[in-house]
GROMACS .gro file of N, CA and C in nm:
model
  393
    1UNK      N    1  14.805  11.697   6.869
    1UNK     CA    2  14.935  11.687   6.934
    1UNK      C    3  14.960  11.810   7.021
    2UNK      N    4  14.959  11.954   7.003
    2UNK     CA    5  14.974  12.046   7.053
    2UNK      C    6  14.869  12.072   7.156
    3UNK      N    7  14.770  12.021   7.161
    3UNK     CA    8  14.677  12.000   7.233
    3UNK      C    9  14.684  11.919   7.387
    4UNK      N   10  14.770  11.810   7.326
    4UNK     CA   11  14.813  11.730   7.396
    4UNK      C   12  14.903  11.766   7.520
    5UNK      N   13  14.988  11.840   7.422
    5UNK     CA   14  15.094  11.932   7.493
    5UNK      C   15  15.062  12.008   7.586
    6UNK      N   16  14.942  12.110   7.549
    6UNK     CA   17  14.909  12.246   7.622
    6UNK      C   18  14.866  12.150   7.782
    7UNK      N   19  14.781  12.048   7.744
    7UNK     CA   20  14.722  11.986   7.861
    7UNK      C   21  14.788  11.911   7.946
    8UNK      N   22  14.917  11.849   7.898
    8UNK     CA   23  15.032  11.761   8.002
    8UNK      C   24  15.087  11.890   8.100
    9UNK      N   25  15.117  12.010   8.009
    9UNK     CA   26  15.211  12.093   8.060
    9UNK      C   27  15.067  12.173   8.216
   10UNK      N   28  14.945  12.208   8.181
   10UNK     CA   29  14.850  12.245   8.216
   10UNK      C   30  14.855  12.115   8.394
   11UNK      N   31  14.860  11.994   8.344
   11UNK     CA   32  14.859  11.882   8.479
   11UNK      C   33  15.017  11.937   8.555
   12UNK      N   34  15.113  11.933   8.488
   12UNK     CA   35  15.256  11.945   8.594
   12UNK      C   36  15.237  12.035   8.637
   13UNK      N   37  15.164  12.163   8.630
   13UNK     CA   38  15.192  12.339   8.702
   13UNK      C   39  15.110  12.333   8.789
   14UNK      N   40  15.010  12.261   8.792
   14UNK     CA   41  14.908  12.261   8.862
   14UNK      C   42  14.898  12.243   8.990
   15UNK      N   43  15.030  12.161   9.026
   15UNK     CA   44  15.022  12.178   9.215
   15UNK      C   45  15.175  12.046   9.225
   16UNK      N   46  15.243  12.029   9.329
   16UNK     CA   47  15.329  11.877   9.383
   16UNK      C   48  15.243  11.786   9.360
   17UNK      N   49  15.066  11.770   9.388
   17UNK     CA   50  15.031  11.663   9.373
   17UNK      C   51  15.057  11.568   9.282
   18UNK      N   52  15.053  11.645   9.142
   18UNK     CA   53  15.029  11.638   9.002
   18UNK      C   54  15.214  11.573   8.936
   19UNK      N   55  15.324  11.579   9.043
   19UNK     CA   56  15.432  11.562   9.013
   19UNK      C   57  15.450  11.397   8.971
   20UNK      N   58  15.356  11.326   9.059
   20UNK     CA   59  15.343  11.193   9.062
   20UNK      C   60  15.294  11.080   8.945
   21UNK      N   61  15.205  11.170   8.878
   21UNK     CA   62  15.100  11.137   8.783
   21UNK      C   63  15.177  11.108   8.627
   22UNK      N   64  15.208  10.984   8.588
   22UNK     CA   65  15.256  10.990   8.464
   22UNK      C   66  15.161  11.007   8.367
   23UNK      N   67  15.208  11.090   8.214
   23UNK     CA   68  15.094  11.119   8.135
   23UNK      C   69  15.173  11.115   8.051
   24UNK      N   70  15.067  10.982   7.984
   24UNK     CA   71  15.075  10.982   7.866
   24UNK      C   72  14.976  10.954   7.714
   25UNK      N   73  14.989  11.051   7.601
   25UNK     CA   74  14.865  11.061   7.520
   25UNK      C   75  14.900  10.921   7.427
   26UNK      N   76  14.782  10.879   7.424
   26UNK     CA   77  14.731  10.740   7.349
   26UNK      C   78  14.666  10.840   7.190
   27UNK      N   79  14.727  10.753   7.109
   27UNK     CA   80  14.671  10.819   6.968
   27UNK      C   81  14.652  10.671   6.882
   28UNK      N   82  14.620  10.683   6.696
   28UNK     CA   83  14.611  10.632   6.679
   28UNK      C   84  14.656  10.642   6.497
   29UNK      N   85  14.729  10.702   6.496
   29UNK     CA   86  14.831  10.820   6.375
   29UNK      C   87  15.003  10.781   6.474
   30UNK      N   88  15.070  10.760   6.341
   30UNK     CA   89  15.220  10.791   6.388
   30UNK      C   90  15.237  10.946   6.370
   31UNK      N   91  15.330  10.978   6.427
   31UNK     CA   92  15.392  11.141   6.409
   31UNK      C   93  15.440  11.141   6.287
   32UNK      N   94  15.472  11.309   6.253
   32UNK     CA   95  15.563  11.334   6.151
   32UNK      C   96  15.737  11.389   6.199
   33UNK      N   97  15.763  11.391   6.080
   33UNK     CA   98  15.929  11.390   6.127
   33UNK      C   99  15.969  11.522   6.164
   34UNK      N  100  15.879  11.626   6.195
   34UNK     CA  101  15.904  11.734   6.248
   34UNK      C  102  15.888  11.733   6.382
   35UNK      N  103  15.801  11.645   6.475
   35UNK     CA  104  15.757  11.656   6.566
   35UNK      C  105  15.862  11.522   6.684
   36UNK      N  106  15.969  11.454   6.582
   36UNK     CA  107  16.046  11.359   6.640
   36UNK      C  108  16.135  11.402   6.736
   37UNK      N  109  16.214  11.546   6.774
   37UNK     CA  110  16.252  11.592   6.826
   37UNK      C  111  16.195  11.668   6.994
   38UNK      N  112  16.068  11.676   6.908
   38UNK     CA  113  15.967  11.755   7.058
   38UNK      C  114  15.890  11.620   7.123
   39UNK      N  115  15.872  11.543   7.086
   39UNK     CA  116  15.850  11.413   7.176
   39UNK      C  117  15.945  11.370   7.240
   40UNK      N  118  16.082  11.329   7.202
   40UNK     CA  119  16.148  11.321   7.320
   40UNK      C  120  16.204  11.393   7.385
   41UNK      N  121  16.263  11.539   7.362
   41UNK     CA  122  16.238  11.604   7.448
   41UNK      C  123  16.189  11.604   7.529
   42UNK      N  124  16.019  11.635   7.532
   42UNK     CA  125  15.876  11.606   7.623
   42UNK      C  126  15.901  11.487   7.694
   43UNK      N  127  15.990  11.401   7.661
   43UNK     CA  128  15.989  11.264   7.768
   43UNK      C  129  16.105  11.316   7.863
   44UNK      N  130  16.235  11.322   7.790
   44UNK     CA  131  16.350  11.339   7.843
   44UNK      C  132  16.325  11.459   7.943
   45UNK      N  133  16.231  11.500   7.951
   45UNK     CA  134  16.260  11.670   8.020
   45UNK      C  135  16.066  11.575   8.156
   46UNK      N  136  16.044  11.473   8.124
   46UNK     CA  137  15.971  11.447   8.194
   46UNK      C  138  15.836  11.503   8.187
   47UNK      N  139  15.815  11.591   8.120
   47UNK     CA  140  15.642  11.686   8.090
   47UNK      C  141  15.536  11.494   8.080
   48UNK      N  142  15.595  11.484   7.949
   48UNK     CA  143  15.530  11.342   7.937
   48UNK      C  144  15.602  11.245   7.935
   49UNK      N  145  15.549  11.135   7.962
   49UNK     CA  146  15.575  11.016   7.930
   49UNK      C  147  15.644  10.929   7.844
   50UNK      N  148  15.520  10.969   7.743
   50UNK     CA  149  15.502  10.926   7.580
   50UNK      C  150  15.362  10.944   7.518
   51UNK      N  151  15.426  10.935   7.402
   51UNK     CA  152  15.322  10.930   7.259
   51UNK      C  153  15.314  10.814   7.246
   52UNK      N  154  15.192  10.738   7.278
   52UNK     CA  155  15.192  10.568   7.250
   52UNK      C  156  15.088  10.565   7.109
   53UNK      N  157  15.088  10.518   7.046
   53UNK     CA  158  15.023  10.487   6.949
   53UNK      C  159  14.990  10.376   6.934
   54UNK      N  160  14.818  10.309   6.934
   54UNK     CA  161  14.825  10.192   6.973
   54UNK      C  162  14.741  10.103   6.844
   55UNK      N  163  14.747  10.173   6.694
   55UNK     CA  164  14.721  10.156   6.559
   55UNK      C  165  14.839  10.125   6.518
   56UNK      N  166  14.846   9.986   6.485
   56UNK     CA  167  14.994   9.946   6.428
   56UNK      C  168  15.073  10.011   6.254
   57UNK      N  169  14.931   9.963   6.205
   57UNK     CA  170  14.960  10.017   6.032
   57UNK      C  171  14.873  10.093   6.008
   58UNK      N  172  14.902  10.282   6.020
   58UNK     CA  173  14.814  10.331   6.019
   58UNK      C  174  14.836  10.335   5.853
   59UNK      N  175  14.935  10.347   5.799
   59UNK     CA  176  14.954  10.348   5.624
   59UNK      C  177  15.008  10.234   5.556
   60UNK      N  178  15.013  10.282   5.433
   60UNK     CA  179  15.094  10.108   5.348
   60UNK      C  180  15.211  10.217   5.317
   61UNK      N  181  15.258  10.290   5.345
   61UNK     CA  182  15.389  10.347   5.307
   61UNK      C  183  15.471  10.365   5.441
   62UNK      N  184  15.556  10.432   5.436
   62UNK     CA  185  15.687  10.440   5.539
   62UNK      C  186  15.612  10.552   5.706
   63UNK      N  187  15.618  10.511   5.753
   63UNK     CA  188  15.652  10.581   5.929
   63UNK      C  189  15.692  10.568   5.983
   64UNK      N  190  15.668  10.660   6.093
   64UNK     CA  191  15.744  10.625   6.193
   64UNK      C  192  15.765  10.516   6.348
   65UNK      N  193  15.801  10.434   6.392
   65UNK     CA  194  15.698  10.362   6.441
   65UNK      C  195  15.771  10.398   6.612
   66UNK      N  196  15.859  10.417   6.568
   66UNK     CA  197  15.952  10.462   6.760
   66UNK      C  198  16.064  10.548   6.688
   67UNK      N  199  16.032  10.655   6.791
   67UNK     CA  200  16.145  10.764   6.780
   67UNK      C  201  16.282  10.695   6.891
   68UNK      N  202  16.427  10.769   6.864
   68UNK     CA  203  16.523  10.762   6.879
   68UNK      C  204  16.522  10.734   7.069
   69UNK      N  205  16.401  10.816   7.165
   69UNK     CA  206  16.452  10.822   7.284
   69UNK      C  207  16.282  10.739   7.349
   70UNK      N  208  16.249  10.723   7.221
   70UNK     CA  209  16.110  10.603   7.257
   70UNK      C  210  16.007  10.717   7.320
   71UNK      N  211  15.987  10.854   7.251
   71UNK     CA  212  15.933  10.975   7.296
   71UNK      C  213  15.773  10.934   7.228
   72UNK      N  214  15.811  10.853   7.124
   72UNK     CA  215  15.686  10.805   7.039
   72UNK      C  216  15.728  10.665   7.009
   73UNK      N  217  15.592  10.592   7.037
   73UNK     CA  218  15.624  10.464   7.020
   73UNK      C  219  15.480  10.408   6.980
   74UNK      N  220  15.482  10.306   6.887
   74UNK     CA  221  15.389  10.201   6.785
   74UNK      C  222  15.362  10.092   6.881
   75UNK      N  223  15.272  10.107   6.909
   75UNK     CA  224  15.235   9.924   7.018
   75UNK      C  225  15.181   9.832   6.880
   76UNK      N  226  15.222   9.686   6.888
   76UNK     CA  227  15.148   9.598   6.776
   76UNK      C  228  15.090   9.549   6.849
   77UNK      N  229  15.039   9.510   6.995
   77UNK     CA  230  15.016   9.399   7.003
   77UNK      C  231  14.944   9.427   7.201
   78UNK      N  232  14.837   9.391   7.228
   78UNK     CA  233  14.767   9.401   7.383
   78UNK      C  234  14.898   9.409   7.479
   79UNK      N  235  14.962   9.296   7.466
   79UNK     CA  236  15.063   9.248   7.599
   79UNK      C  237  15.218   9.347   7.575
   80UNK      N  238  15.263   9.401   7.492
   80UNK     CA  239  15.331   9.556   7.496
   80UNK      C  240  15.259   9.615   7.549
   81UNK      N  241  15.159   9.679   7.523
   81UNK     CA  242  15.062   9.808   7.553
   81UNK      C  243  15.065   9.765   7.732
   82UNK      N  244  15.008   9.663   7.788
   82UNK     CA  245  15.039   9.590   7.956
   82UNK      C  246  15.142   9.613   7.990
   83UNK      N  247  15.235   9.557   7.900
   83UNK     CA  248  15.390   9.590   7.982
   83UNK      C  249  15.432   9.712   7.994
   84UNK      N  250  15.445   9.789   7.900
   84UNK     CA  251  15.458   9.948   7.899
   84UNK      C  252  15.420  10.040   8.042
   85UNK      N  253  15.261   9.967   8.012
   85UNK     CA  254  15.175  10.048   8.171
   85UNK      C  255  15.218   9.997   8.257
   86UNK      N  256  15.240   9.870   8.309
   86UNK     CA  257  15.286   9.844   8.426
   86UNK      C  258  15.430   9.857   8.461
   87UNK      N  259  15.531   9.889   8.330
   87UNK     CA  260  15.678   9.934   8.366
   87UNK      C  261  15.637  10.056   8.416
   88UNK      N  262  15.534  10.187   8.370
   88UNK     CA  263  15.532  10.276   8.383
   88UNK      C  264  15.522  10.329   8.543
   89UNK      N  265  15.333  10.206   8.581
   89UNK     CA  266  15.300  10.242   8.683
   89UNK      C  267  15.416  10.183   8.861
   90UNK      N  268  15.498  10.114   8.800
   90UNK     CA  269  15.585  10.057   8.889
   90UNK      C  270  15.715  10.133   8.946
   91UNK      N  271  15.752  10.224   8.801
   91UNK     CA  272  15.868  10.306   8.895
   91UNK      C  273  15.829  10.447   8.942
   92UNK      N  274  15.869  10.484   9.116
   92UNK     CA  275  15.838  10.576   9.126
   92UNK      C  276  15.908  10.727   9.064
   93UNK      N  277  15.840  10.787   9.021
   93UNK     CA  278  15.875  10.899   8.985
   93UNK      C  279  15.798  11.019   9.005
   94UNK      N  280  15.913  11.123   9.008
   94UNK     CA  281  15.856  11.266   9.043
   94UNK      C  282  15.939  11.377   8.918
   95UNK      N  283  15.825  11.430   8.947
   95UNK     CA  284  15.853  11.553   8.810
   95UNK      C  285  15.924  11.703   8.858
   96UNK      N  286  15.984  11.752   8.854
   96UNK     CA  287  16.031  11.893   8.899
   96UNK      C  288  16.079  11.978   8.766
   97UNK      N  289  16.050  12.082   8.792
   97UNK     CA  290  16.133  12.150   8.675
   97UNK      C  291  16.141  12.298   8.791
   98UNK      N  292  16.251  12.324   8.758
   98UNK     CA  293  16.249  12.514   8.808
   98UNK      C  294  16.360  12.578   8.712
   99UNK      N  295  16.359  12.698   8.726
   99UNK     CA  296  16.479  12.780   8.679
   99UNK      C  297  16.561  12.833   8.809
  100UNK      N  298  16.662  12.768   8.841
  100UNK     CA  299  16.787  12.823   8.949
  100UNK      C  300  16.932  12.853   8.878
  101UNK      N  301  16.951  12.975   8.990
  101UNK     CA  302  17.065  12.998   8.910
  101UNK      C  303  17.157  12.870   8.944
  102UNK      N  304  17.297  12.877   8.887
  102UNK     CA  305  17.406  12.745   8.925
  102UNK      C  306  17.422  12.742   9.063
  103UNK      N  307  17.457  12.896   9.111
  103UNK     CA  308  17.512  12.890   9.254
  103UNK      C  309  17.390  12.816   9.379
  104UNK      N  310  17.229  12.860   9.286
  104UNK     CA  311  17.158  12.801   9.404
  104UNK      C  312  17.170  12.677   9.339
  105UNK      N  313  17.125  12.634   9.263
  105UNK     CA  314  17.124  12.474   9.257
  105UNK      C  315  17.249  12.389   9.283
  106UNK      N  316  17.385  12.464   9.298
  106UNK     CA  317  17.489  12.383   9.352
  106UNK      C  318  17.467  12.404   9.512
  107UNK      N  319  17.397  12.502   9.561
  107UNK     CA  320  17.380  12.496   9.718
  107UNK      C  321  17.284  12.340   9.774
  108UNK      N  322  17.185  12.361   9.684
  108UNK     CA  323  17.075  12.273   9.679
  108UNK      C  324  17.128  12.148   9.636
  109UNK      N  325  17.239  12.085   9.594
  109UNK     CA  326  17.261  11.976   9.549
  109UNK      C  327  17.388  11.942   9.681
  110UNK      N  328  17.425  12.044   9.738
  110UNK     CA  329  17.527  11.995   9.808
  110UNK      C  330  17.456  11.979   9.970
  111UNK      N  331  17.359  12.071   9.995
  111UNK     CA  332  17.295  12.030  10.103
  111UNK      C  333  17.192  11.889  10.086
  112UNK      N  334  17.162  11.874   9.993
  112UNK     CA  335  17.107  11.767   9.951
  112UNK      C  336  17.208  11.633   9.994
  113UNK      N  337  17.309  11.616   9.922
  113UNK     CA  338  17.381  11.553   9.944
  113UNK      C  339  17.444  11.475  10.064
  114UNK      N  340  17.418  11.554  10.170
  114UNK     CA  341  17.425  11.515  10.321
  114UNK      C  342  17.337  11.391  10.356
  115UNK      N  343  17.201  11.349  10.265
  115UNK     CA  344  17.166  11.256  10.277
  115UNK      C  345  17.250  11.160  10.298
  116UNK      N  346  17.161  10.984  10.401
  116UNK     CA  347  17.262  10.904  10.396
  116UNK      C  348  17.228  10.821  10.323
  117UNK      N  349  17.116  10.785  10.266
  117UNK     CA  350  17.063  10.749  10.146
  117UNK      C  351  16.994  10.833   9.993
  118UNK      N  352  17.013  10.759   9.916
  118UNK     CA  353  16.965  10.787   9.752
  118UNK      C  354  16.865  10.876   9.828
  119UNK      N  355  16.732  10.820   9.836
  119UNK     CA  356  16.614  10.819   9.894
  119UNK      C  357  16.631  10.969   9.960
  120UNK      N  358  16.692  10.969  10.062
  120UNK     CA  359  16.702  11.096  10.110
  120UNK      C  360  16.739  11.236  10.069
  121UNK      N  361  16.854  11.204   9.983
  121UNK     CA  362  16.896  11.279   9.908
  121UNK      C  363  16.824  11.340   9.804
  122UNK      N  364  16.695  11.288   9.782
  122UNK     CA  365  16.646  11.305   9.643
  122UNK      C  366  16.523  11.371   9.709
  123UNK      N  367  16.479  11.327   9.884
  123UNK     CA  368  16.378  11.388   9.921
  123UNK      C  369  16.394  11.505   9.960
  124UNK      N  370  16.509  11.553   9.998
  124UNK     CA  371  16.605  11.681  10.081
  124UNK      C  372  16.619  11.773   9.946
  125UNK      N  373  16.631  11.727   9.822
  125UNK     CA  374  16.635  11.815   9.713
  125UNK      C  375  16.522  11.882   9.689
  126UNK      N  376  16.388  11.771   9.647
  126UNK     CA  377  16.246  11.794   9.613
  126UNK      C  378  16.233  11.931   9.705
  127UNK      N  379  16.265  11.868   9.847
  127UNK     CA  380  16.234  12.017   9.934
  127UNK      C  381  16.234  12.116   9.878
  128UNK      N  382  16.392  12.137   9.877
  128UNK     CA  383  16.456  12.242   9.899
  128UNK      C  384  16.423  12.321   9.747
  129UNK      N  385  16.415  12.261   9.622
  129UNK     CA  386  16.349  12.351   9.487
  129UNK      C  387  16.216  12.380   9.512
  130UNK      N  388  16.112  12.330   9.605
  130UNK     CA  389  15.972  12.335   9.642
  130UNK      C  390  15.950  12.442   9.716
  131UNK      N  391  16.026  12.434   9.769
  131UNK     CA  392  16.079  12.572   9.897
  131UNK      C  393  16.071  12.715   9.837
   0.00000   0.00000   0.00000
């Protein structure tokens, strides 16, 4: 798992190209309940994807099979595991992370904003934190 981690985080730093690229680790173990919090995180914050797990019953006792923000998730079955990838590979998305202070990122959100579309607005931002 941490492994996993070092190497998603290792693809996003690595250049804008890499912003495009969804990643996500395929396992075959559910998580433990320590690690339910840092998976979605890791989604919600965009690093990854998800934790797909594509071993339905890895035990005869209790797991976990989907966390709260779907940061980890249990596939049973081929045609989930399809749908998943192709919800995935269908919406576009881009990854950013920076540290700005408020005042720049309220500059950056308001020059942004001048867009006359979504689209624009979101491309006029990318800039301007790239910048």
């Amino acid at each position: 798992m941490l492994k996993a981690i070092g190497k998603a985080i290792n693809i996003r730093v690595s250049g804008y190209a890499a912003s495009r690229i969804p990643i996500i680790v395929l396992g075959n173990s559910p998580i433990t309940e320590n690690y339910q919090q840092k998976v979605d995180f890791l989604k919600k914050s965009g690093v990854i994807q998800g934790f797909w797990s594509l071993y339905p019953n890895p035990t005869t006792g209790h797991h976990i099979v989907s966390t709260s923000e779907r940061g980890f998730q249990t596939f049973f079955d081929y045609n989930q595991v399809r749908k998943a990838c192709n919800m995935l590979l269908d919406m576009e998305m881009y990854y950013f992370s920076t540290m700005l202070s408020r005042d720049k990122l309220g500059e950056y959100i308001r020059v942004s904003s001048a867009g006359k579309t979504n689209v624009e607005k979101a491309e006029k931002f990318l800039e301007l934190i790239r910048s």
